[in-house]
């Protein structure tokens, strides 16, 4: 690290949104090396920005002094909690800062901050998102009900201007989608993330210290500074290309793949219809359920529940290889649950609906007819 922050004039043509926001953030630091009531939020943002080699950072001594100030603030809060109760949002802020700094919030001088936090049920959206992010960051379990509430907040971002709430919600969902079981949620975050990035002001900030620290984390994690320059206005329709493969048999006796180009966020059900129009081998039949279409017949092969033969849909990072078939954990996480009981074991597989599965560039889909 350097002894001081690089100035904004050093290389203005390559200055990124992150650099400008970080410069602004450090100018708000107090004489005690903290940020008044926003010390945990500011330190979290700065620490995450450290993963960007181009981002200017405080030197090591400055960071150590700020971290010590953070610890002092937490100790004071814990010491006075009988006099002034610690609110869930404040507890979540400090827990997140400790996690970002590689300190365990479950073991802060004998106190389990996460355990205390999980005993509170947040009512307001911002508090809820903050608490969920703190729990996820410490690898605590996040329930499906909590995930649904986060998605509702993110999807209504266009209806209000509460930037900090949306930013915190996106960060919580970003943490959750790191679990492969929730990877399909990724597409839900793109539009609100870009909307936040466009709110940056000429001085580099996002309105105030609070919003700037949060929004910095969103645009850094999403790589939006690069994405915005490449893709321009998100309202413009962009095409993406995916592959769609059919396998028949547990030993894959039939293997057929087709590439489909369609507008981004097209449903996989529409992709299936396009494939059927291009190649009769991809002809399918589906029944309608409350959660959408359920595919039961493909390429002339119909599911046989009595024989435990089913079509399973996988969403994969690369074209499937019969010599290295995907595990059931990669079954696309949408649809209804099917429980199959055999003499040997009890299997629980998520059988996929195809309407809510939206395609992204580079996705590879596999429908595999196999015996469970």
JSON list of C-alpha atoms in Angstrom, two decimals, residues 19-136:
[
{"chain": "A", "resi": 19, "resn": "UNK", "atom": "CA", "xyz": [-12.21, 4.79, -7.08]},
{"chain": "A", "resi": 20, "resn": "UNK", "atom": "CA", "xyz": [-14.27, 7.96, -6.99]},
{"chain": "A", "resi": 21, "resn": "UNK", "atom": "CA", "xyz": [-16.59, 6.61, -4.30]},
{"chain": "A", "resi": 22, "resn": "UNK", "atom": "CA", "xyz": [-13.67, 5.37, -2.19]},
{"chain": "A", "resi": 23, "resn": "UNK", "atom": "CA", "xyz": [-11.91, 8.72, -2.42]},
{"chain": "A", "resi": 24, "resn": "UNK", "atom": "CA", "xyz": [-15.06, 10.46, -1.26]},
{"chain": "A", "resi": 25, "resn": "UNK", "atom": "CA", "xyz": [-15.59, 7.96, 1.55]},
{"chain": "A", "resi": 26, "resn": "UNK", "atom": "CA", "xyz": [-12.13, 8.49, 3.04]},
{"chain": "A", "resi": 27, "resn": "UNK", "atom": "CA", "xyz": [-12.60, 12.27, 3.05]},
{"chain": "A", "resi": 28, "resn": "UNK", "atom": "CA", "xyz": [-15.49, 11.75, 5.48]},
{"chain": "A", "resi": 29, "resn": "UNK", "atom": "CA", "xyz": [-13.29, 10.02, 8.11]},
{"chain": "A", "resi": 30, "resn": "UNK", "atom": "CA", "xyz": [-13.14, 11.62, 11.58]},
{"chain": "A", "resi": 31, "resn": "UNK", "atom": "CA", "xyz": [-10.08, 12.41, 13.69]},
{"chain": "A", "resi": 32, "resn": "UNK", "atom": "CA", "xyz": [-10.53, 9.22, 15.75]},
{"chain": "A", "resi": 33, "resn": "UNK", "atom": "CA", "xyz": [-10.22, 7.16, 12.52]},
{"chain": "A", "resi": 34, "resn": "UNK", "atom": "CA", "xyz": [-13.89, 6.28, 12.57]},
{"chain": "A", "resi": 35, "resn": "UNK", "atom": "CA", "xyz": [-16.95, 7.53, 10.70]},
{"chain": "A", "resi": 36, "resn": "UNK", "atom": "CA", "xyz": [-19.20, 8.53, 13.62]},
{"chain": "A", "resi": 37, "resn": "UNK", "atom": "CA", "xyz": [-22.26, 6.26, 13.45]},
{"chain": "A", "resi": 38, "resn": "UNK", "atom": "CA", "xyz": [-21.20, 4.76, 10.12]},
{"chain": "A", "resi": 39, "resn": "UNK", "atom": "CA", "xyz": [-17.83, 3.22, 11.02]},
{"chain": "A", "resi": 40, "resn": "UNK", "atom": "CA", "xyz": [-18.88, -0.40, 10.35]},
{"chain": "A", "resi": 41, "resn": "UNK", "atom": "CA", "xyz": [-20.47, 0.44, 7.00]},
{"chain": "A", "resi": 42, "resn": "UNK", "atom": "CA", "xyz": [-17.49, 2.47, 5.82]},
{"chain": "A", "resi": 43, "resn": "UNK", "atom": "CA", "xyz": [-14.94, -0.17, 6.84]},
{"chain": "A", "resi": 44, "resn": "UNK", "atom": "CA", "xyz": [-16.94, -2.93, 5.17]},
{"chain": "A", "resi": 45, "resn": "UNK", "atom": "CA", "xyz": [-17.01, -1.00, 1.90]},
{"chain": "A", "resi": 46, "resn": "UNK", "atom": "CA", "xyz": [-13.29, -0.17, 2.07]},
{"chain": "A", "resi": 47, "resn": "UNK", "atom": "CA", "xyz": [-12.31, -3.74, 2.86]},
{"chain": "A", "resi": 48, "resn": "UNK", "atom": "CA", "xyz": [-14.33, -5.13, -0.05]},
{"chain": "A", "resi": 49, "resn": "UNK", "atom": "CA", "xyz": [-12.85, -2.51, -2.36]},
{"chain": "A", "resi": 50, "resn": "UNK", "atom": "CA", "xyz": [-9.39, -3.81, -1.45]},
{"chain": "A", "resi": 51, "resn": "UNK", "atom": "CA", "xyz": [-9.98, -6.73, -3.83]},
{"chain": "A", "resi": 52, "resn": "UNK", "atom": "CA", "xyz": [-9.84, -4.26, -6.73]},
{"chain": "A", "resi": 53, "resn": "UNK", "atom": "CA", "xyz": [-6.15, -3.66, -7.48]},
{"chain": "A", "resi": 54, "resn": "UNK", "atom": "CA", "xyz": [-6.95, -0.31, -9.08]},
{"chain": "A", "resi": 55, "resn": "UNK", "atom": "CA", "xyz": [-8.80, 1.04, -6.05]},
{"chain": "A", "resi": 56, "resn": "UNK", "atom": "CA", "xyz": [-6.90, 3.56, -3.87]},
{"chain": "A", "resi": 57, "resn": "UNK", "atom": "CA", "xyz": [-6.86, 2.50, -0.23]},
{"chain": "A", "resi": 58, "resn": "UNK", "atom": "CA", "xyz": [-5.78, 3.90, 3.15]},
{"chain": "A", "resi": 59, "resn": "UNK", "atom": "CA", "xyz": [-2.37, 2.60, 4.22]},
{"chain": "A", "resi": 60, "resn": "UNK", "atom": "CA", "xyz": [-1.95, -0.27, 6.66]},
{"chain": "A", "resi": 61, "resn": "UNK", "atom": "CA", "xyz": [-1.55, 1.90, 9.75]},
{"chain": "A", "resi": 62, "resn": "UNK", "atom": "CA", "xyz": [-4.66, 3.92, 8.92]},
{"chain": "A", "resi": 63, "resn": "UNK", "atom": "CA", "xyz": [-6.67, 0.73, 8.45]},
{"chain": "A", "resi": 64, "resn": "UNK", "atom": "CA", "xyz": [-5.44, -0.71, 11.76]},
{"chain": "A", "resi": 65, "resn": "UNK", "atom": "CA", "xyz": [-6.45, 2.47, 13.58]},
{"chain": "A", "resi": 66, "resn": "UNK", "atom": "CA", "xyz": [-9.91, 2.37, 11.99]},
{"chain": "A", "resi": 67, "resn": "UNK", "atom": "CA", "xyz": [-10.32, -1.31, 12.91]},
{"chain": "A", "resi": 68, "resn": "UNK", "atom": "CA", "xyz": [-9.38, -0.56, 16.52]},
{"chain": "A", "resi": 69, "resn": "UNK", "atom": "CA", "xyz": [-11.97, 2.23, 16.56]},
{"chain": "A", "resi": 70, "resn": "UNK", "atom": "CA", "xyz": [-14.55, -0.29, 15.30]},
{"chain": "A", "resi": 71, "resn": "UNK", "atom": "CA", "xyz": [-13.70, -2.71, 18.11]},
{"chain": "A", "resi": 72, "resn": "UNK", "atom": "CA", "xyz": [-13.93, 0.05, 20.70]},
{"chain": "A", "resi": 73, "resn": "UNK", "atom": "CA", "xyz": [-17.39, 0.99, 19.44]},
{"chain": "A", "resi": 74, "resn": "UNK", "atom": "CA", "xyz": [-18.59, -2.63, 19.71]},
{"chain": "A", "resi": 75, "resn": "UNK", "atom": "CA", "xyz": [-17.20, -3.02, 23.23]},
{"chain": "A", "resi": 76, "resn": "UNK", "atom": "CA", "xyz": [-18.96, 0.18, 24.32]},
{"chain": "A", "resi": 77, "resn": "UNK", "atom": "CA", "xyz": [-22.25, -1.02, 22.83]},
{"chain": "A", "resi": 78, "resn": "UNK", "atom": "CA", "xyz": [-21.99, -4.37, 24.63]},
{"chain": "A", "resi": 79, "resn": "UNK", "atom": "CA", "xyz": [-20.97, -2.71, 27.89]},
{"chain": "A", "resi": 80, "resn": "UNK", "atom": "CA", "xyz": [-23.94, -0.34, 27.83]},
{"chain": "A", "resi": 81, "resn": "UNK", "atom": "CA", "xyz": [-26.55, -2.72, 26.39]},
{"chain": "A", "resi": 82, "resn": "UNK", "atom": "CA", "xyz": [-28.57, -2.78, 29.64]},
{"chain": "A", "resi": 83, "resn": "UNK", "atom": "CA", "xyz": [-28.78, 1.00, 29.56]},
{"chain": "A", "resi": 84, "resn": "UNK", "atom": "CA", "xyz": [-29.15, 1.40, 25.79]},
{"chain": "A", "resi": 85, "resn": "UNK", "atom": "CA", "xyz": [-30.34, -1.79, 24.02]},
{"chain": "A", "resi": 86, "resn": "UNK", "atom": "CA", "xyz": [-28.46, -2.69, 20.83]},
{"chain": "A", "resi": 87, "resn": "UNK", "atom": "CA", "xyz": [-30.82, -2.55, 17.86]},
{"chain": "A", "resi": 88, "resn": "UNK", "atom": "CA", "xyz": [-30.77, -5.40, 15.28]},
{"chain": "A", "resi": 89, "resn": "UNK", "atom": "CA", "xyz": [-29.59, -3.09, 12.44]},
{"chain": "A", "resi": 90, "resn": "UNK", "atom": "CA", "xyz": [-26.66, -1.85, 14.50]},
{"chain": "A", "resi": 91, "resn": "UNK", "atom": "CA", "xyz": [-25.77, -5.40, 15.51]},
{"chain": "A", "resi": 92, "resn": "UNK", "atom": "CA", "xyz": [-25.93, -6.50, 11.87]},
{"chain": "A", "resi": 93, "resn": "UNK", "atom": "CA", "xyz": [-23.69, -3.62, 10.76]},
{"chain": "A", "resi": 94, "resn": "UNK", "atom": "CA", "xyz": [-20.94, -4.50, 13.21]},
{"chain": "A", "resi": 95, "resn": "UNK", "atom": "CA", "xyz": [-21.25, -8.23, 12.48]},
{"chain": "A", "resi": 96, "resn": "UNK", "atom": "CA", "xyz": [-20.79, -7.58, 8.77]},
{"chain": "A", "resi": 97, "resn": "UNK", "atom": "CA", "xyz": [-17.79, -5.36, 9.35]},
{"chain": "A", "resi": 98, "resn": "UNK", "atom": "CA", "xyz": [-16.12, -8.02, 11.49]},
{"chain": "A", "resi": 99, "resn": "UNK", "atom": "CA", "xyz": [-16.77, -10.66, 8.83]},
{"chain": "A", "resi": 100, "resn": "UNK", "atom": "CA", "xyz": [-15.33, -8.42, 6.10]},
{"chain": "A", "resi": 101, "resn": "UNK", "atom": "CA", "xyz": [-12.22, -7.93, 8.23]},
{"chain": "A", "resi": 102, "resn": "UNK", "atom": "CA", "xyz": [-11.86, -11.71, 8.73]},
{"chain": "A", "resi": 103, "resn": "UNK", "atom": "CA", "xyz": [-12.95, -11.60, 12.38]},
{"chain": "A", "resi": 104, "resn": "UNK", "atom": "CA", "xyz": [-15.59, -14.07, 13.57]},
{"chain": "A", "resi": 105, "resn": "UNK", "atom": "CA", "xyz": [-18.69, -12.19, 14.83]},
{"chain": "A", "resi": 106, "resn": "UNK", "atom": "CA", "xyz": [-19.71, -15.35, 16.69]},
{"chain": "A", "resi": 107, "resn": "UNK", "atom": "CA", "xyz": [-16.64, -15.04, 18.90]},
{"chain": "A", "resi": 108, "resn": "UNK", "atom": "CA", "xyz": [-16.10, -11.38, 19.66]},
{"chain": "A", "resi": 109, "resn": "UNK", "atom": "CA", "xyz": [-14.46, -11.37, 23.08]},
{"chain": "A", "resi": 110, "resn": "UNK", "atom": "CA", "xyz": [-16.83, -14.07, 24.29]},
{"chain": "A", "resi": 111, "resn": "UNK", "atom": "CA", "xyz": [-19.96, -12.65, 22.61]},
{"chain": "A", "resi": 112, "resn": "UNK", "atom": "CA", "xyz": [-21.92, -14.33, 19.78]},
{"chain": "A", "resi": 113, "resn": "UNK", "atom": "CA", "xyz": [-23.24, -11.35, 17.82]},
{"chain": "A", "resi": 114, "resn": "UNK", "atom": "CA", "xyz": [-24.93, -13.53, 15.17]},
{"chain": "A", "resi": 115, "resn": "UNK", "atom": "CA", "xyz": [-26.72, -15.64, 17.76]},
{"chain": "A", "resi": 116, "resn": "UNK", "atom": "CA", "xyz": [-28.05, -12.50, 19.41]},
{"chain": "A", "resi": 117, "resn": "UNK", "atom": "CA", "xyz": [-29.11, -11.09, 16.04]},
{"chain": "A", "resi": 118, "resn": "UNK", "atom": "CA", "xyz": [-31.09, -14.19, 15.05]},
{"chain": "A", "resi": 119, "resn": "UNK", "atom": "CA", "xyz": [-33.29, -13.85, 18.13]},
{"chain": "A", "resi": 120, "resn": "UNK", "atom": "CA", "xyz": [-34.82, -10.69, 16.63]},
{"chain": "A", "resi": 121, "resn": "UNK", "atom": "CA", "xyz": [-37.38, -10.64, 13.79]},
{"chain": "A", "resi": 122, "resn": "UNK", "atom": "CA", "xyz": [-36.90, -7.50, 11.72]},
{"chain": "A", "resi": 123, "resn": "UNK", "atom": "CA", "xyz": [-40.04, -5.69, 10.56]},
{"chain": "A", "resi": 124, "resn": "UNK", "atom": "CA", "xyz": [-38.65, -3.03, 8.22]},
{"chain": "A", "resi": 125, "resn": "UNK", "atom": "CA", "xyz": [-37.18, -4.07, 4.87]},
{"chain": "A", "resi": 126, "resn": "UNK", "atom": "CA", "xyz": [-33.78, -2.48, 5.43]},
{"chain": "A", "resi": 127, "resn": "UNK", "atom": "CA", "xyz": [-33.36, -4.04, 8.87]},
{"chain": "A", "resi": 128, "resn": "UNK", "atom": "CA", "xyz": [-34.46, -7.40, 7.50]},
{"chain": "A", "resi": 129, "resn": "UNK", "atom": "CA", "xyz": [-31.99, -7.28, 4.60]},
{"chain": "A", "resi": 130, "resn": "UNK", "atom": "CA", "xyz": [-29.18, -6.21, 6.93]},
{"chain": "A", "resi": 131, "resn": "UNK", "atom": "CA", "xyz": [-29.85, -9.05, 9.36]},
{"chain": "A", "resi": 132, "resn": "UNK", "atom": "CA", "xyz": [-30.14, -11.63, 6.58]},
{"chain": "A", "resi": 133, "resn": "UNK", "atom": "CA", "xyz": [-26.86, -10.53, 5.02]},
{"chain": "A", "resi": 134, "resn": "UNK", "atom": "CA", "xyz": [-25.09, -10.73, 8.36]},
{"chain": "A", "resi": 135, "resn": "UNK", "atom": "CA", "xyz": [-26.44, -14.23, 8.99]},
{"chain": "A", "resi": 136, "resn": "UNK", "atom": "CA", "xyz": [-25.54, -15.45, 5.50]}
]
